[in-house]
Amino acid sequence: MELKKVIIENFRNIVHAEYDLTSRSIFAGPNRKGKTNTILAIYWALTDLLLDGSSDYQSFKPGYIEETEVSVELVCDTFTLKKVYKGWRPRQQGSGDPGDLQHTTDYWIDGTKYKTQGEAKRALLKLLGTDQQLETSKFDLTRALIDPYYIGQGCDYKTLRSFVVEIIGDVSNEDVFAADPVLLMIRDLMARYQYDPGLAQKFVKQQVAAVKKDIEASEQQVKGLESVQDVDPILFKKAQDSIVQIDKQIEGLQVQLSGKDNPQVNEAKLKLSDLTLKLAESRTKDMEAVQEHNRQIEAEISRLQKVQQDAEQQAQDLIRRKISAENAILGNDQKIVSIEQQIEDLEARRQDRLQEYHARSAEEYMLPESQKEVCPNCGHVLNLEALESYRSAWEANKQRDLDYIVRQGKQLNNDIENLRFKIEELRKGKASSEENLPLIKQEIRSFETEAQQAQDSVGQLRKQLTDIVDSERTTALKESVKEAQDNYDNLIKAQQASVEEVQGEIKRLKAETLQHHGVLDYHVAYMVTQKKAEAMRNQIKTKEDTLIDFEQQSILVDRFLEIKLGLFQRRISGVFGDRVQFTLIKYNLKKGSWDEVCYPSVLDKNTPFEDGSGSEKILTGIYLAECVKRHLGLGDLPYIFDECDKLDTASLAAIPTQAQIITTKVDDVNYNKVTLISA
């Protein structure tokens, strides 16, 4: 389609203008003389909108005069279109005052006026060839073919994205899996999050962070266990040798005291040895129990701190709700006072109407005697019929006034009732807020109490963290060892009560062996600790394997997105070629996730459309529109845009399209008014 002629009446600062258009029509002239308004008129006739997508109809009219009639007529090579926009204020019955502003837009196509705008628009779209039914209902195909800026920045990204996917075809998830079978490893993960890479990646990264945190905690525990030092090997060997030597000495002394092996002494000695070993094992368990006890307390402290944090957050949310409810109560009170004042004013006006009604109703028709024409001969009133007519007219006027006053009174009554209804609604809203407010306050106190209890519990738990202490079993074993030792000593004394020097030596040797047994006990405790550290290192290895699995899933999710975007780009290239790239997914650094977007680049660059220069945007927009026309099999429509001086002469002449171009150019050197020139 090509425009041959345009006739404009009363459009903004254009009183009347007619132009015969060519295939490259440029409206040149100084600023503020009507260049842009000329192409706005053409654009509005075809789209019902201004170039920026708005529909400020009142701005069409010169000086914003409400009742001015605006018309634009387009003569095309295949049809004619005339649109007339007009507004008026109908007079109100009774008072005759102007009512609310009304407006209509009438359409004539090929000289035929259409009954409704909807019918006219459907006929116009059919003539333009843009009546195709698109699933993307919000996408304006007409604007896309005549406005170089529409596809790049004239519609929101969701609408553009849906349109692009519709014309190029969607990429299924199975297409992505088929492109790289390795991705089948994350099929269940992607299905769980409806194949949304952003949500899946967020979950995987949360798992990675959690496993890393768990590994760090375990490594700290291992570090603590590994910090336990073993006894010096030389000291350990010396203690072993010393114990063996001392035991032999004691045994020799005991034999010396008894003169023979004493079964009772031997039994006491075995019992003492067994209890000493058990005491060493019990001390080791005490150390492990204290470590486990402290770990459980620290875990419970972390849980209670989370409970405290959640309760404090809930309390803050409820406090905001409480403030909102209190503000609603105060606001409703203020509104009720205001409406009651309005009711009082309306009541006063209603009383005025009532008094006015009674005053008018009480009026009686008075005919001055001077108006009578009496026959001087017979005294008959000659103009009696005219006088009766005057009286009837006066009474009719009176009745009309009374009816008008009654209508005003009814209207005032209706207004008063409506305001009272509003007051009742406001009072109900206030009552509802007042009813909910105590519950909110109670919940706030409950959450604050919960948070305080959690905080108190944390304080109590911190007091329960303890160093290694002897358990009841260890204490009992110490007593048992002491009793066994005393029993053994007593038996020896019983055998040789008179040989005090030998007994003294045995006692000294036993005291000495306790020191060496302490070294052995410390080594046993060290070996138990290292065994536990080794078990935890094995757990860390398992967790590291899990971490590797999650990190691999993260890589595969990115790969899934990369392949899907690649498939989309190949489909996009099939429609739009390789000169323009569409960005469909963008990484959000702040959120750490992928967001859906949709915007093209300018021709032959990676620069986003909205960041391109004026000439780049115009050339790219026309290129995109030509691709859409070619793909959908649509005919040419005129390209309409402002400020073609953004393009140099060569670029304007070399625009790759056979479609008509209608644009503007600022030129206050060669022209002092709007002038139509050809490129």
XYZ file of C-alpha atoms in Angstrom:
679
model
C 0.000 0.000 0.000
C 1.195 3.535 -0.835
C -0.247 6.866 0.332
C -0.932 9.265 -2.545
C -2.438 12.223 -0.713
C -3.202 13.482 2.797
C -5.707 16.195 3.822
C -5.565 17.468 7.418
C -8.052 19.756 9.193
C -7.621 21.267 12.699
C -4.959 18.846 13.896
C -2.968 20.604 16.642
C -1.374 23.674 14.993
C -2.447 22.602 11.478
C -5.611 24.461 10.425
C -5.643 23.030 6.919
C -3.024 21.178 4.893
C -2.980 19.067 1.731
C -0.003 17.147 0.387
C 0.584 14.852 -2.615
C 2.974 12.208 -1.358
C 5.759 10.343 -3.166
C 7.648 7.151 -2.403
C 10.172 9.186 -0.341
C 8.244 12.034 1.262
C 10.072 14.340 3.669
C 8.373 17.198 5.493
C 11.111 19.804 5.920
C 11.035 23.123 7.769
C 11.845 24.925 11.023
C 10.932 23.615 14.461
C 7.398 24.109 15.874
C 5.852 24.684 12.431
C 3.924 21.423 12.103
C 6.328 18.851 10.607
C 5.891 16.307 13.370
C 2.160 17.067 13.675
C 1.749 16.237 9.970
C 3.142 12.722 10.310
C 1.382 12.337 13.677
C -1.910 12.944 11.867
C -1.104 10.231 9.306
C 0.082 7.850 12.045
C -3.070 8.456 14.098
C -5.323 7.844 11.096
C -3.720 4.416 10.586
C -3.192 3.334 14.223
C -5.401 5.451 16.562
C -2.200 6.357 18.449
C 0.614 8.889 18.515
C 4.195 7.955 17.695
C 4.979 7.285 21.366
C 2.065 4.857 21.629
C -0.159 7.232 23.652
C -3.746 8.251 22.817
C -4.021 11.803 24.145
C -6.930 12.739 21.861
C -7.490 16.100 23.518
C -3.995 17.162 22.444
C -5.086 16.802 18.780
C -7.208 19.928 18.990
C -5.801 23.395 18.351
C -5.375 25.162 21.674
C -7.107 22.175 23.370
C -10.518 23.618 22.351
C -12.885 20.840 23.385
C -15.527 21.072 20.681
C -13.243 21.493 17.670
C -13.640 18.869 14.942
C -10.408 17.179 13.806
C -10.243 15.272 10.521
C -7.541 13.413 8.575
C -8.161 12.000 5.092
C -5.755 9.571 3.420
C -5.947 8.743 -0.264
C -4.167 5.442 -0.879
C -3.502 3.591 -4.096
C -6.154 0.989 -3.200
C -8.646 2.799 -0.916
C -9.441 6.065 0.853
C -9.756 6.596 4.600
C -11.180 9.547 6.471
C -11.275 9.817 10.267
C -13.115 12.560 12.127
C -12.696 13.151 15.844
C -15.017 15.580 17.613
C -16.088 16.347 21.155
C -19.048 18.109 22.736
C -20.728 18.717 26.065
C -24.474 17.885 25.958
C -26.799 20.314 27.746
C -28.369 19.006 30.931
C -32.118 18.900 31.050
C -33.763 21.507 33.223
C -30.744 23.662 33.998
C -29.338 23.801 30.479
C -25.812 23.631 31.928
C -23.118 21.810 29.862
C -22.584 18.193 30.906
C -19.528 15.933 30.830
C -17.307 15.981 27.747
C -18.289 13.392 25.123
C -16.357 12.456 21.989
C -16.704 10.230 18.928
C -14.409 9.042 16.152
C -16.123 8.398 12.822
C -14.633 6.417 9.948
C -15.243 6.688 6.210
C -13.645 4.041 4.009
C -14.064 4.545 0.276
C -16.800 7.063 1.053
C -18.844 4.711 3.263
C -19.368 5.670 6.912
C -19.106 2.748 9.330
C -21.595 2.373 12.175
C -19.088 1.365 14.853
C -15.391 1.924 15.448
C -14.801 -1.798 15.891
C -16.290 -2.626 12.508
C -14.281 0.173 10.879
C -11.008 -0.923 12.484
C -11.516 -4.523 11.338
C -12.141 -3.326 7.781
C -9.070 -1.048 7.908
C -6.789 -3.837 9.179
C -8.005 -6.075 6.378
C -7.185 -3.387 3.797
C -3.752 -2.882 5.390
C -3.156 -6.644 5.370
C -2.446 -6.724 9.127
C -5.604 -8.563 10.221
C -3.765 -11.814 10.878
C -4.813 -13.564 14.080
C -1.765 -13.713 16.344
C -1.564 -15.584 19.621
C 0.313 -12.515 20.864
C -2.855 -10.421 21.086
C -1.062 -7.379 22.521
C 1.406 -7.141 19.631
C 0.379 -4.371 17.193
C 1.279 -5.742 13.763
C 0.276 -2.500 12.021
C 2.646 -0.382 14.127
C 5.404 -2.976 13.652
C 5.200 -2.493 9.865
C 5.038 1.331 9.829
C 7.030 2.405 12.915
C 10.787 1.578 12.841
C 10.967 2.077 16.625
C 8.094 -0.242 17.603
C 9.821 -3.653 17.573
C 13.029 -2.342 19.156
C 11.548 -0.297 22.010
C 7.874 0.417 21.388
C 6.368 -2.653 23.092
C 7.181 -4.350 26.385
C 9.595 -7.270 26.360
C 6.975 -9.906 27.243
C 4.816 -8.968 24.259
C 7.811 -8.858 21.905
C 9.188 -12.137 23.268
C 5.844 -13.906 22.750
C 5.629 -12.532 19.194
C 9.185 -13.576 18.308
C 8.623 -17.094 19.705
C 5.320 -17.306 17.826
C 6.791 -16.505 14.417
C 10.045 -18.464 14.770
C 8.551 -21.437 16.612
C 9.229 -22.514 20.186
C 12.146 -24.699 21.263
C 10.946 -27.685 23.277
C 12.832 -29.131 26.220
C 13.140 -32.405 24.323
C 14.956 -30.522 21.544
C 17.507 -29.370 24.125
C 17.992 -32.874 25.588
C 18.353 -34.295 22.094
C 21.057 -31.709 21.298
C 23.222 -32.925 24.200
C 22.301 -36.299 25.813
C 24.554 -35.472 28.784
C 21.795 -33.092 29.914
C 19.564 -36.101 30.637
C 21.394 -36.205 33.993
C 19.410 -33.129 35.072
C 16.038 -34.024 33.491
C 14.412 -34.708 36.877
C 15.882 -31.513 38.337
C 14.610 -29.374 35.429
C 11.183 -31.054 35.517
C 10.897 -30.311 39.251
C 11.254 -26.584 38.483
C 9.086 -26.588 35.305
C 12.255 -26.362 33.166
C 13.036 -22.886 34.487
C 16.871 -22.632 34.442
C 16.823 -19.697 36.877
C 14.888 -21.618 39.559
C 16.876 -24.823 38.986
C 20.190 -22.946 39.178
C 19.070 -21.177 42.353
C 18.258 -24.521 44.007
C 21.582 -26.083 42.942
C 23.601 -23.097 44.178
C 21.775 -23.230 47.505
C 22.732 -26.894 47.795
C 26.345 -26.116 46.879
C 26.495 -23.406 49.540
C 24.902 -25.709 52.147
C 27.294 -28.592 51.419
C 30.297 -26.225 51.481
C 29.177 -24.877 54.824
C 28.746 -28.415 56.171
C 32.221 -29.378 54.901
C 33.744 -26.295 56.534
C 32.086 -27.176 59.852
C 33.352 -30.768 59.638
C 36.842 -29.580 58.735
C 36.841 -27.335 61.794
C 35.919 -30.329 63.960
C 38.676 -32.400 62.365
C 41.081 -29.548 62.933
C 40.102 -29.514 66.599
C 40.571 -33.285 66.930
C 43.901 -33.159 65.111
C 45.084 -30.457 67.500
C 45.180 -33.078 70.270
C 48.852 -33.992 70.738
C 50.196 -37.482 71.413
C 52.740 -38.051 74.132
C 56.400 -37.971 73.142
C 57.361 -41.465 71.792
C 60.449 -41.538 73.918
C 58.406 -40.629 76.990
C 55.789 -43.266 76.074
C 58.429 -46.000 75.664
C 60.082 -44.938 78.879
C 56.729 -45.145 80.719
C 56.070 -48.647 79.345
C 59.519 -49.854 80.313
C 59.285 -48.213 83.733
C 55.925 -49.869 84.464
C 57.265 -53.294 83.518
C 60.353 -52.755 85.646
C 58.409 -51.400 88.617
C 55.888 -54.246 88.415
C 58.749 -56.737 88.540
C 60.248 -54.937 91.530
C 56.944 -54.882 93.355
C 56.347 -58.534 92.551
C 59.806 -59.444 93.898
C 59.191 -57.442 97.063
C 55.821 -59.050 97.544
C 57.297 -62.497 97.094
C 59.982 -61.461 99.512
C 57.339 -60.409 101.988
C 55.168 -63.497 101.593
C 57.881 -66.032 101.076
C 55.638 -67.708 98.426
C 52.981 -66.810 95.880
C 49.838 -65.666 97.623
C 46.666 -66.341 95.497
C 44.751 -63.626 97.346
C 47.510 -61.077 96.646
C 47.675 -62.138 93.003
C 43.883 -61.763 92.637
C 43.995 -58.307 94.193
C 46.791 -57.340 91.849
C 44.817 -58.528 88.763
C 41.760 -56.651 89.948
C 43.788 -53.482 90.444
C 45.271 -53.804 86.958
C 41.838 -54.389 85.388
C 40.302 -51.385 87.166
C 43.228 -49.184 86.138
C 42.653 -50.090 82.472
C 38.917 -49.429 82.788
C 39.666 -46.055 84.366
C 41.799 -45.088 81.360
C 38.998 -46.105 78.953
C 36.416 -44.209 81.022
C 38.494 -41.027 80.895
C 38.673 -41.343 77.096
C 34.886 -41.694 76.867
C 34.478 -38.684 79.162
C 36.482 -36.584 76.736
C 34.391 -37.802 73.767
C 31.131 -37.247 75.677
C 32.085 -33.657 76.534
C 32.950 -32.963 72.893
C 29.615 -34.440 71.726
C 27.760 -32.579 74.483
C 29.270 -29.251 73.395
C 28.514 -29.975 69.724
C 24.834 -30.699 70.479
C 24.563 -27.544 72.572
C 26.095 -25.457 69.780
C 23.651 -27.011 67.285
C 20.734 -26.214 69.592
C 22.054 -22.656 70.014
C 22.073 -22.259 66.209
C 18.511 -23.597 66.013
C 17.286 -21.251 68.769
C 19.012 -18.288 67.112
C 17.117 -19.139 63.918
C 13.879 -19.383 65.940
C 14.657 -15.990 67.518
C 15.382 -14.433 64.123
C 12.160 -15.852 62.593
C 10.083 -14.692 65.573
C 11.586 -11.181 65.433
C 10.870 -11.005 61.696
C 7.272 -12.152 62.249
C 6.904 -9.544 64.989
C 8.215 -6.809 62.658
C 5.747 -7.862 59.951
C 2.881 -7.714 62.470
C 4.049 -4.315 63.735
C 3.794 -3.025 60.185
C 0.279 -4.494 59.977
C -0.590 -2.851 63.299
C 0.612 0.544 62.074
C -1.386 0.063 58.859
C -4.547 -0.796 60.860
C -4.065 2.198 63.171
C -3.572 4.456 60.159
C -6.749 3.006 58.594
C -8.737 3.751 61.788
C -7.430 7.331 61.914
C -7.996 7.798 58.172
C -11.578 6.502 58.364
C -12.319 8.855 61.261
C -11.099 11.796 59.214
C -13.136 10.657 56.196
C -16.263 10.225 58.366
C -15.878 13.775 59.743
C -15.470 15.103 56.219
C -18.529 13.210 54.898
C -20.630 14.288 57.903
C -19.724 17.885 57.041
C -20.835 17.223 53.459
C -24.134 15.751 54.722
C -24.631 18.807 56.899
C -24.060 21.073 53.888
C -26.452 19.023 51.751
C -29.081 19.075 54.511
C -28.790 22.850 54.615
C -29.220 23.021 50.855
C -32.234 20.664 51.047
C -33.852 22.912 53.651
C -33.218 25.883 51.361
C -34.960 24.022 48.509
C -37.865 23.132 50.839
C -38.301 26.763 51.905
C -37.991 27.844 48.306
C -40.687 25.298 47.368
C -43.100 26.520 50.070
C -42.452 30.134 49.161
C -43.118 29.501 45.459
C -46.121 27.302 46.220
C -47.662 30.079 48.321
C -47.452 32.641 45.548
C -50.827 33.642 43.987
C -51.470 35.111 40.646
C -52.188 38.836 40.866
C -53.549 40.664 37.836
C -53.354 44.434 38.022
C -56.680 46.133 37.262
C -54.870 48.382 34.812
C -54.529 45.463 32.379
C -58.301 44.957 32.054
C -60.098 46.455 29.098
C -63.699 47.176 30.227
C -66.531 48.250 27.923
C -67.609 51.757 29.013
C -71.211 51.033 28.127
C -71.885 47.590 29.626
C -68.877 46.992 31.910
C -67.935 43.708 30.114
C -64.214 42.756 30.205
C -63.206 42.847 26.574
C -59.798 41.061 26.867
C -60.943 38.318 29.245
C -59.535 35.518 27.021
C -56.088 37.146 26.920
C -56.145 37.650 30.668
C -56.960 33.959 31.178
C -54.076 33.066 28.869
C -51.719 35.216 30.986
C -52.953 33.477 34.108
C -52.454 29.979 32.605
C -48.923 30.849 31.478
C -48.098 32.179 34.981
C -49.428 29.023 36.651
C -47.528 26.795 34.154
C -44.289 28.616 34.969
C -45.012 28.231 38.654
C -45.601 24.477 38.268
C -42.396 24.110 36.215
C -40.446 25.895 38.956
C -41.992 23.646 41.629
C -41.151 20.504 39.622
C -37.543 21.681 39.220
C -37.255 22.360 42.974
C -38.668 18.873 43.726
C -36.112 17.239 41.377
C -33.298 19.123 43.100
C -34.637 18.039 46.507
C -34.773 14.377 45.416
C -31.252 14.598 44.081
C -30.076 16.099 47.383
C -31.860 13.284 49.299
C -30.130 10.689 47.110
C -26.761 12.371 47.663
C -27.335 12.431 51.442
C -28.315 8.738 51.486
C -25.241 7.800 49.423
C -22.983 9.723 51.815
C -24.619 8.029 54.821
C -24.000 4.680 53.161
C -20.330 5.644 52.720
C -20.149 6.596 56.420
C -21.584 3.212 57.360
C -19.020 1.426 55.162
C -16.190 3.472 56.686
C -17.431 2.688 60.201
C -17.552 -1.009 59.339
C -13.994 -0.788 58.000
C -12.908 1.033 61.153
C -14.658 -1.549 63.356
C -12.988 -4.359 61.429
C -9.570 -2.730 61.912
C -10.283 -2.116 65.613
C -11.382 -5.736 65.969
C -8.222 -7.055 64.292
C -5.868 -4.660 66.114
C -5.941 -6.477 69.523
C -5.337 -9.806 67.760
C -2.369 -8.327 65.913
C -0.984 -6.868 69.151
C -1.464 -10.223 70.867
C 0.425 -11.993 68.057
C 3.192 -9.393 68.283
C 3.545 -10.049 72.020
C 3.508 -13.793 71.334
C 6.334 -13.574 68.767
C 8.317 -11.144 70.954
C 7.923 -13.555 73.880
C 9.034 -16.442 71.676
C 12.085 -14.472 70.526
C 12.963 -13.517 74.119
C 12.542 -17.119 75.285
C 14.825 -18.299 72.501
C 17.392 -15.646 73.468
C 17.165 -16.665 77.149
C 17.536 -20.323 76.206
C 20.643 -19.514 74.175
C 22.120 -17.782 77.224
C 21.347 -20.794 79.414
C 22.803 -23.204 76.849
C 26.019 -21.209 76.581
C 26.453 -21.730 80.324
C 26.201 -25.509 79.737
C 29.286 -25.560 77.490
C 31.911 -27.254 79.603
C 35.468 -28.503 79.737
C 36.360 -32.141 80.217
C 35.258 -33.371 83.655
C 35.164 -36.797 85.212
C 31.909 -38.684 84.765
C 30.250 -40.549 87.600
C 31.678 -43.785 86.193
C 35.184 -42.320 86.062
C 34.817 -40.993 89.597
C 33.541 -44.375 90.763
C 36.409 -46.128 88.978
C 38.871 -43.797 90.686
C 37.361 -44.818 94.002
C 37.443 -48.463 92.955
C 41.073 -48.199 91.895
C 41.849 -46.547 95.186
C 39.979 -49.286 97.075
C 41.696 -52.004 95.017
C 45.020 -50.357 95.681
C 44.261 -50.104 99.378
C 43.101 -53.716 99.416
C 46.222 -54.843 97.653
C 48.375 -52.834 100.024
C 46.534 -54.220 103.017
C 47.075 -57.761 101.793
C 50.758 -57.111 101.479
C 50.789 -55.525 104.884
C 48.902 -58.492 106.266
C 51.538 -60.798 104.866
C 54.483 -58.863 106.164
C 53.174 -56.402 108.694
C 56.560 -56.305 110.352
C 58.600 -55.502 107.277
C 57.785 -51.798 107.104
C 60.718 -50.861 104.956
C 59.702 -53.316 102.206
C 56.155 -52.094 102.321
C 57.330 -48.511 102.162
C 59.313 -49.305 99.051
C 56.310 -51.047 97.463
C 54.169 -47.997 98.201
C 56.720 -45.672 96.722
C 56.974 -47.814 93.583
C 53.196 -47.838 93.171
C 53.044 -44.086 93.487
C 55.714 -43.865 90.835
C 53.814 -46.242 88.494
C 50.692 -44.074 88.647
C 52.600 -41.272 86.919
C 53.647 -43.655 84.135
C 50.107 -45.033 83.794
C 48.934 -41.435 83.277
C 51.202 -41.232 80.204
C 49.691 -44.460 78.853
C 46.153 -43.200 79.494
C 46.895 -39.980 77.591
C 48.174 -42.014 74.622
C 45.028 -44.167 74.623
C 42.892 -41.013 74.578
C 44.945 -39.681 71.648
C 44.422 -42.873 69.635
C 40.630 -42.722 70.165
C 40.587 -39.063 69.045
C 42.531 -39.850 65.860
C 40.169 -42.692 65.041
C 37.240 -40.295 65.278
C 39.088 -37.713 63.143
C 39.669 -40.367 60.467
C 35.948 -41.212 60.431
C 35.094 -37.534 59.986
C 37.620 -37.206 57.152
C 35.811 -40.055 55.378
C 32.515 -38.184 55.872
C 34.100 -35.042 54.389
C 35.185 -37.060 51.339
C 31.589 -38.223 50.844
C 30.336 -34.635 51.172
C 32.947 -33.452 48.679
C 31.659 -36.054 46.195
C 28.144 -34.664 46.757
C 29.483 -31.137 46.204
C 31.027 -32.217 42.913
C 27.656 -33.658 41.837
C 25.850 -30.378 42.583
C 28.561 -28.300 40.873
C 28.262 -30.554 37.829
C 24.483 -30.011 37.879
C 25.102 -26.247 37.984
C 27.305 -26.505 34.898
C 24.679 -28.632 33.119
C 21.893 -26.143 33.961
C 23.976 -23.390 32.348
C 24.609 -25.744 29.445
C 20.857 -26.396 29.129
C 20.234 -22.654 28.947
C 23.125 -22.152 26.514
C 21.832 -24.837 24.126
C 18.245 -23.594 24.329
C 19.364 -20.050 23.541
C 21.500 -21.375 20.692
C 18.512 -23.228 19.209
C 16.431 -20.068 19.587
C 19.136 -17.998 17.879
C 19.241 -20.400 14.933
C 15.470 -20.099 14.570
C 15.710 -16.312 14.922
C 18.421 -16.233 12.244
C 16.065 -18.132 9.940
C 13.631 -15.201 10.127
C 15.784 -12.163 10.901
C 19.097 -13.251 9.413
C 22.461 -12.773 11.097
C 22.614 -8.967 11.053
C 20.487 -8.600 14.219
C 20.855 -10.586 17.447
C 17.948 -10.997 19.881
C 18.787 -11.232 23.588
C 16.221 -13.499 25.288
C 17.973 -14.255 28.601
C 20.114 -11.935 30.735
C 22.106 -12.741 33.857
C 21.008 -10.796 36.948
C 24.172 -10.183 38.995
C 22.230 -8.889 42.004
C 19.937 -11.920 42.250
C 22.470 -14.406 40.914
C 19.929 -15.820 38.441
C 18.776 -15.594 34.825
C 15.941 -13.248 33.877
C 13.781 -13.361 30.755
C 14.215 -10.314 28.494
C 13.725 -9.588 24.815
C 15.477 -6.894 22.838
C 17.305 -6.792 19.508
C 20.723 -5.382 18.758
C 21.334 -2.736 16.130
C 22.441 -3.868 12.681
C 25.782 -5.691 12.535
C 26.658 -4.821 16.164
C 26.163 -6.237 19.640
C 24.846 -2.875 20.867
C 21.306 -3.129 22.343
C 18.684 -1.345 20.234
C 17.845 1.208 22.923
C 21.551 2.179 23.196
C 21.982 2.642 19.447
C 22.206 5.980 17.665
C 19.190 7.515 15.952
C 20.288 6.332 12.499
C 21.045 2.820 13.779
C 17.584 2.546 15.336
C 15.815 3.682 12.138
C 17.788 1.350 9.852
C 17.472 -1.596 12.268
C 13.724 -1.034 12.766
C 13.084 -1.027 8.998
C 15.263 -4.130 8.599
C 13.256 -5.976 11.297
C 9.933 -4.932 9.771
C 11.082 -6.153 6.337
C 11.994 -9.539 7.888
C 8.545 -9.808 9.517
C 6.801 -8.919 6.235
C 8.870 -11.449 4.332
C 8.236 -14.225 6.886
C 4.476 -13.610 7.211
C 3.951 -12.840 3.520
C 2.693 -9.304 4.161
C 2.635 -6.368 1.752
C 4.383 -3.027 2.149
C 3.006 -0.255 4.352
C 4.502 3.249 4.582
C 7.293 3.719 7.132
C 6.433 6.759 9.271
C 9.036 8.253 11.600
C 10.306 11.597 12.866
C 13.657 13.349 12.349
C 15.135 11.619 9.328
C 18.033 14.102 9.646
C 19.485 11.441 11.946
C 20.258 9.682 8.639
C 22.643 11.072 6.076
C 21.428 11.381 2.482
C 23.197 8.224 1.338
C 21.799 6.124 4.193
C 18.258 7.417 3.566
C 18.478 6.612 -0.127
C 19.983 3.168 0.532
C 17.319 1.922 2.965
C 16.701 -1.682 1.827
C 12.943 -1.490 1.228
C 10.485 -0.887 -1.575
C 7.983 0.571 0.891
C 7.027 4.233 0.971
C 8.871 6.411 3.538
C 7.185 9.388 5.214
C 9.364 11.368 7.608
C 10.476 14.825 8.760
C 13.645 16.881 8.641
C 14.615 20.067 10.478
C 15.715 22.681 7.927
C 15.305 26.356 8.858
C 17.887 27.475 6.303
C 16.086 26.577 3.086
C 12.498 26.654 4.343
C 10.474 28.980 6.576
C 7.391 26.747 6.672
C 6.574 23.066 6.337
C 7.459 21.949 2.813
C 7.110 18.498 1.238
C 10.250 17.382 -0.556
C 11.391 14.066 -2.017
C 14.547 12.228 -1.076
